[in-house]
């Protein structure tokens, strides 16, 4: 009987700690996301770009090759019209060019201009030293957990964006 009571107390303490950790994580996640959005805006202002353009460039540099405007729309969650305007801005800025798809001449691919993108990468490289230092204190196992979490958060974010877009807007 005493053992069952002790086990219940351990379970209650564990659940209470977990609830506190969820609450703390929720608060820190909100602060992190807000800080990232504000950082992205500061970076965009520094480069003379729109914040969405900076994010699109970041996503395009993570892709193995050129994409269509439709693929960019899908990747960013923008409509094809908005994605076209985004690509227009990037093209005017010299960051991308539109090239015919050699496999399907009806399609146009959006291709990065490496020399111009190097301008953005230079800023990222300068700032990246501090980000690397932030991660240097973590073990390899912790880095794997962080990476897995970021990958899962990415996937969940895209699913949640699709869910939001499928629902009617609130009054």
PDB file of C-alpha atoms in Angstrom:
ATOM      1  CA  UNK A   1       0.000   0.000   0.000  1.00  0.00           C
ATOM      2  CA  UNK A   2       2.818   2.380   0.890  1.00  0.00           C
ATOM      3  CA  UNK A   3       4.583   1.556  -2.339  1.00  0.00           C
ATOM      4  CA  UNK A   4       1.479   2.416  -4.427  1.00  0.00           C
ATOM      5  CA  UNK A   5       1.162   5.779  -2.671  1.00  0.00           C
ATOM      6  CA  UNK A   6       4.834   6.521  -3.346  1.00  0.00           C
ATOM      7  CA  UNK A   7       4.404   5.578  -7.012  1.00  0.00           C
ATOM      8  CA  UNK A   8       1.360   7.878  -7.315  1.00  0.00           C
ATOM      9  CA  UNK A   9       3.373  10.727  -5.771  1.00  0.00           C
ATOM     10  CA  UNK A  10       6.217  10.144  -8.264  1.00  0.00           C
ATOM     11  CA  UNK A  11       3.719  10.118 -11.141  1.00  0.00           C
ATOM     12  CA  UNK A  12       2.102  13.343  -9.898  1.00  0.00           C
ATOM     13  CA  UNK A  13       5.482  15.069  -9.517  1.00  0.00           C
ATOM     14  CA  UNK A  14       6.535  13.869 -12.982  1.00  0.00           C
ATOM     15  CA  UNK A  15       3.264  15.051 -14.565  1.00  0.00           C
ATOM     16  CA  UNK A  16       3.531  18.366 -12.730  1.00  0.00           C
ATOM     17  CA  UNK A  17       7.125  18.849 -13.907  1.00  0.00           C
ATOM     18  CA  UNK A  18       6.144  17.907 -17.464  1.00  0.00           C
ATOM     19  CA  UNK A  19       3.277  20.411 -17.397  1.00  0.00           C
ATOM     20  CA  UNK A  20       5.677  23.134 -16.207  1.00  0.00           C
ATOM     21  CA  UNK A  21       8.181  22.183 -18.905  1.00  0.00           C
ATOM     22  CA  UNK A  22       5.477  22.287 -21.604  1.00  0.00           C
ATOM     23  CA  UNK A  23       4.438  25.730 -20.358  1.00  0.00           C
ATOM     24  CA  UNK A  24       8.033  26.970 -20.327  1.00  0.00           C
ATOM     25  CA  UNK A  25       8.677  25.507 -23.777  1.00  0.00           C
ATOM     26  CA  UNK A  26       5.526  27.116 -25.114  1.00  0.00           C
ATOM     27  CA  UNK A  27       6.582  30.526 -23.806  1.00  0.00           C
ATOM     28  CA  UNK A  28      10.153  30.183 -25.095  1.00  0.00           C
ATOM     29  CA  UNK A  29       8.898  28.942 -28.479  1.00  0.00           C
ATOM     30  CA  UNK A  30       6.710  32.023 -28.847  1.00  0.00           C
ATOM     31  CA  UNK A  31       9.612  34.276 -27.904  1.00  0.00           C
ATOM     32  CA  UNK A  32      11.973  32.432 -30.274  1.00  0.00           C
ATOM     33  CA  UNK A  33       9.572  32.611 -33.204  1.00  0.00           C
ATOM     34  CA  UNK A  34       8.875  36.312 -32.627  1.00  0.00           C
ATOM     35  CA  UNK A  35      12.613  37.011 -32.344  1.00  0.00           C
ATOM     36  CA  UNK A  36      13.251  35.125 -35.583  1.00  0.00           C
ATOM     37  CA  UNK A  37      10.546  37.039 -37.446  1.00  0.00           C
ATOM     38  CA  UNK A  38      11.981  40.336 -36.163  1.00  0.00           C
ATOM     39  CA  UNK A  39      15.532  39.197 -37.014  1.00  0.00           C
ATOM     40  CA  UNK A  40      14.374  38.250 -40.516  1.00  0.00           C
ATOM     41  CA  UNK A  41      12.855  41.721 -40.934  1.00  0.00           C
ATOM     42  CA  UNK A  42      16.082  43.370 -39.742  1.00  0.00           C
ATOM     43  CA  UNK A  43      18.064  41.235 -42.202  1.00  0.00           C
ATOM     44  CA  UNK A  44      15.668  42.118 -45.014  1.00  0.00           C
ATOM     45  CA  UNK A  45      15.908  45.829 -44.156  1.00  0.00           C
ATOM     46  CA  UNK A  46      19.713  45.565 -44.097  1.00  0.00           C
ATOM     47  CA  UNK A  47      19.715  43.958 -47.556  1.00  0.00           C
ATOM     48  CA  UNK A  48      17.000  46.216 -48.966  1.00  0.00           C
ATOM     49  CA  UNK A  49      14.689  43.266 -49.564  1.00  0.00           C
ATOM     50  CA  UNK A  50      11.191  42.241 -48.546  1.00  0.00           C
ATOM     51  CA  UNK A  51      11.143  39.817 -45.586  1.00  0.00           C
ATOM     52  CA  UNK A  52       9.384  37.177 -47.699  1.00  0.00           C
ATOM     53  CA  UNK A  53      12.089  37.540 -50.355  1.00  0.00           C
ATOM     54  CA  UNK A  54      14.805  36.762 -47.793  1.00  0.00           C
ATOM     55  CA  UNK A  55      12.960  33.632 -46.684  1.00  0.00           C
ATOM     56  CA  UNK A  56      12.433  32.534 -50.272  1.00  0.00           C
ATOM     57  CA  UNK A  57      16.140  32.979 -51.024  1.00  0.00           C
ATOM     58  CA  UNK A  58      16.935  30.922 -47.933  1.00  0.00           C
ATOM     59  CA  UNK A  59      14.611  28.152 -49.104  1.00  0.00           C
ATOM     60  CA  UNK A  60      15.908  28.276 -52.675  1.00  0.00           C
ATOM     61  CA  UNK A  61      19.516  27.897 -51.504  1.00  0.00           C
ATOM     62  CA  UNK A  62      18.456  24.794 -49.545  1.00  0.00           C
ATOM     63  CA  UNK A  63      17.066  23.148 -52.697  1.00  0.00           C
ATOM     64  CA  UNK A  64      19.251  20.967 -54.922  1.00  0.00           C
ATOM     65  CA  UNK A  65      18.270  22.785 -58.114  1.00  0.00           C
ATOM     66  CA  UNK A  66      16.000  25.327 -59.808  1.00  0.00           C
ATOM     67  CA  UNK A  67      12.261  25.357 -59.125  1.00  0.00           C
ATOM     68  CA  UNK A  68       9.145  26.478 -60.962  1.00  0.00           C
ATOM     69  CA  UNK A  69       7.063  29.359 -59.653  1.00  0.00           C
ATOM     70  CA  UNK A  70       4.377  26.789 -58.760  1.00  0.00           C
ATOM     71  CA  UNK A  71       6.904  24.840 -56.671  1.00  0.00           C
ATOM     72  CA  UNK A  72       7.950  28.077 -54.957  1.00  0.00           C
ATOM     73  CA  UNK A  73       4.293  28.844 -54.256  1.00  0.00           C
ATOM     74  CA  UNK A  74       3.807  25.392 -52.746  1.00  0.00           C
ATOM     75  CA  UNK A  75       7.006  25.657 -50.710  1.00  0.00           C
ATOM     76  CA  UNK A  76       6.187  29.104 -49.303  1.00  0.00           C
ATOM     77  CA  UNK A  77       2.423  28.730 -49.003  1.00  0.00           C
ATOM     78  CA  UNK A  78       1.883  31.724 -51.291  1.00  0.00           C
ATOM     79  CA  UNK A  79      -0.607  31.803 -54.115  1.00  0.00           C
ATOM     80  CA  UNK A  80       0.936  31.421 -57.560  1.00  0.00           C
ATOM     81  CA  UNK A  81       0.192  35.108 -58.201  1.00  0.00           C
ATOM     82  CA  UNK A  82       2.029  36.178 -55.045  1.00  0.00           C
ATOM     83  CA  UNK A  83       4.886  33.787 -55.807  1.00  0.00           C
ATOM     84  CA  UNK A  84       5.135  35.287 -59.306  1.00  0.00           C
ATOM     85  CA  UNK A  85       5.408  38.789 -57.832  1.00  0.00           C
ATOM     86  CA  UNK A  86       8.039  37.518 -55.361  1.00  0.00           C
ATOM     87  CA  UNK A  87      10.073  36.011 -58.213  1.00  0.00           C
ATOM     88  CA  UNK A  88       9.632  39.256 -60.184  1.00  0.00           C
ATOM     89  CA  UNK A  89      11.176  41.205 -57.271  1.00  0.00           C
ATOM     90  CA  UNK A  90      14.044  38.721 -56.924  1.00  0.00           C
ATOM     91  CA  UNK A  91      14.646  38.852 -60.665  1.00  0.00           C
ATOM     92  CA  UNK A  92      14.690  42.682 -60.665  1.00  0.00           C
ATOM     93  CA  UNK A  93      17.204  42.516 -57.788  1.00  0.00           C
ATOM     94  CA  UNK A  94      19.406  40.159 -59.793  1.00  0.00           C
ATOM     95  CA  UNK A  95      19.051  37.257 -57.334  1.00  0.00           C
ATOM     96  CA  UNK A  96      17.316  34.875 -59.757  1.00  0.00           C
ATOM     97  CA  UNK A  97      16.767  34.387 -63.460  1.00  0.00           C
ATOM     98  CA  UNK A  98      14.011  32.590 -65.254  1.00  0.00           C
ATOM     99  CA  UNK A  99      15.308  29.909 -67.598  1.00  0.00           C
ATOM    100  CA  UNK A 100      13.474  27.454 -69.849  1.00  0.00           C
ATOM    101  CA  UNK A 101      13.302  23.914 -68.498  1.00  0.00           C
ATOM    102  CA  UNK A 102      15.414  21.756 -70.815  1.00  0.00           C
ATOM    103  CA  UNK A 103      13.218  18.717 -70.031  1.00  0.00           C
ATOM    104  CA  UNK A 104       9.902  20.495 -70.683  1.00  0.00           C
ATOM    105  CA  UNK A 105      10.106  23.679 -72.768  1.00  0.00           C
ATOM    106  CA  UNK A 106       6.635  24.730 -71.563  1.00  0.00           C
ATOM    107  CA  UNK A 107       7.995  25.194 -68.038  1.00  0.00           C
ATOM    108  CA  UNK A 108      10.154  28.005 -66.742  1.00  0.00           C
ATOM    109  CA  UNK A 109      12.604  27.419 -63.916  1.00  0.00           C
ATOM    110  CA  UNK A 110      13.694  29.959 -61.355  1.00  0.00           C
ATOM    111  CA  UNK A 111      17.462  29.715 -61.018  1.00  0.00           C
ATOM    112  CA  UNK A 112      19.619  31.432 -58.404  1.00  0.00           C
ATOM    113  CA  UNK A 113      22.337  33.837 -59.525  1.00  0.00           C
ATOM    114  CA  UNK A 114      25.281  32.655 -57.395  1.00  0.00           C
ATOM    115  CA  UNK A 115      27.232  35.921 -57.514  1.00  0.00           C
ATOM    116  CA  UNK A 116      24.236  37.937 -56.299  1.00  0.00           C
ATOM    117  CA  UNK A 117      23.183  35.348 -53.704  1.00  0.00           C
ATOM    118  CA  UNK A 118      26.743  35.505 -52.352  1.00  0.00           C
ATOM    119  CA  UNK A 119      25.810  38.989 -51.069  1.00  0.00           C
ATOM    120  CA  UNK A 120      23.141  37.469 -48.816  1.00  0.00           C
ATOM    121  CA  UNK A 121      25.348  34.520 -47.873  1.00  0.00           C
ATOM    122  CA  UNK A 122      28.088  36.936 -46.834  1.00  0.00           C
ATOM    123  CA  UNK A 123      25.778  38.515 -44.276  1.00  0.00           C
ATOM    124  CA  UNK A 124      24.647  35.061 -43.108  1.00  0.00           C
ATOM    125  CA  UNK A 125      28.266  33.888 -42.811  1.00  0.00           C
ATOM    126  CA  UNK A 126      29.130  36.930 -40.711  1.00  0.00           C
ATOM    127  CA  UNK A 127      26.187  36.316 -38.386  1.00  0.00           C
ATOM    128  CA  UNK A 128      26.640  32.530 -38.461  1.00  0.00           C
ATOM    129  CA  UNK A 129      29.701  32.610 -36.219  1.00  0.00           C
ATOM    130  CA  UNK A 130      27.523  33.537 -33.232  1.00  0.00           C
ATOM    131  CA  UNK A 131      24.931  30.889 -34.149  1.00  0.00           C
ATOM    132  CA  UNK A 132      27.669  28.257 -34.385  1.00  0.00           C
ATOM    133  CA  UNK A 133      28.982  29.286 -30.968  1.00  0.00           C
ATOM    134  CA  UNK A 134      25.469  28.829 -29.572  1.00  0.00           C
ATOM    135  CA  UNK A 135      25.482  25.221 -30.787  1.00  0.00           C
ATOM    136  CA  UNK A 136      29.075  24.434 -29.769  1.00  0.00           C
ATOM    137  CA  UNK A 137      28.014  23.759 -26.167  1.00  0.00           C
ATOM    138  CA  UNK A 138      25.740  20.898 -27.238  1.00  0.00           C
ATOM    139  CA  UNK A 139      26.708  17.248 -27.480  1.00  0.00           C
ATOM    140  CA  UNK A 140      26.243  15.376 -30.756  1.00  0.00           C
ATOM    141  CA  UNK A 141      23.228  13.594 -29.243  1.00  0.00           C
ATOM    142  CA  UNK A 142      21.681  16.946 -28.325  1.00  0.00           C
ATOM    143  CA  UNK A 143      22.337  18.276 -31.825  1.00  0.00           C
ATOM    144  CA  UNK A 144      20.524  15.229 -33.237  1.00  0.00           C
ATOM    145  CA  UNK A 145      17.539  15.943 -30.970  1.00  0.00           C
ATOM    146  CA  UNK A 146      17.496  19.617 -31.984  1.00  0.00           C
ATOM    147  CA  UNK A 147      17.739  18.685 -35.670  1.00  0.00           C
ATOM    148  CA  UNK A 148      14.960  16.106 -35.368  1.00  0.00           C
ATOM    149  CA  UNK A 149      12.773  18.632 -33.561  1.00  0.00           C
ATOM    150  CA  UNK A 150      13.408  21.305 -36.204  1.00  0.00           C
ATOM    151  CA  UNK A 151      12.581  18.835 -39.010  1.00  0.00           C
ATOM    152  CA  UNK A 152       9.361  17.753 -37.271  1.00  0.00           C
ATOM    153  CA  UNK A 153       8.431  21.375 -36.519  1.00  0.00           C
ATOM    154  CA  UNK A 154       8.952  22.218 -40.196  1.00  0.00           C
ATOM    155  CA  UNK A 155       6.666  19.390 -41.302  1.00  0.00           C
ATOM    156  CA  UNK A 156       4.034  20.254 -38.700  1.00  0.00           C
ATOM    157  CA  UNK A 157       4.146  23.942 -39.673  1.00  0.00           C
ATOM    158  CA  UNK A 158       3.448  23.089 -43.300  1.00  0.00           C
ATOM    159  CA  UNK A 159       0.565  20.807 -42.329  1.00  0.00           C
ATOM    160  CA  UNK A 160      -0.851  23.521 -40.046  1.00  0.00           C
ATOM    161  CA  UNK A 161      -0.542  26.136 -42.820  1.00  0.00           C
ATOM    162  CA  UNK A 162      -2.522  23.885 -45.167  1.00  0.00           C
ATOM    163  CA  UNK A 163      -5.105  23.324 -42.444  1.00  0.00           C
ATOM    164  CA  UNK A 164      -5.470  27.072 -41.822  1.00  0.00           C
ATOM    165  CA  UNK A 165      -5.796  27.835 -45.518  1.00  0.00           C
ATOM    166  CA  UNK A 166      -8.568  25.254 -45.884  1.00  0.00           C
ATOM    167  CA  UNK A 167     -10.699  26.838 -43.165  1.00  0.00           C
ATOM    168  CA  UNK A 168     -12.915  29.890 -43.496  1.00  0.00           C
ATOM    169  CA  UNK A 169     -11.488  33.045 -41.965  1.00  0.00           C
ATOM    170  CA  UNK A 170     -12.967  34.062 -38.600  1.00  0.00           C
ATOM    171  CA  UNK A 171     -15.421  36.959 -38.505  1.00  0.00           C
TER     172      UNK A 171
END
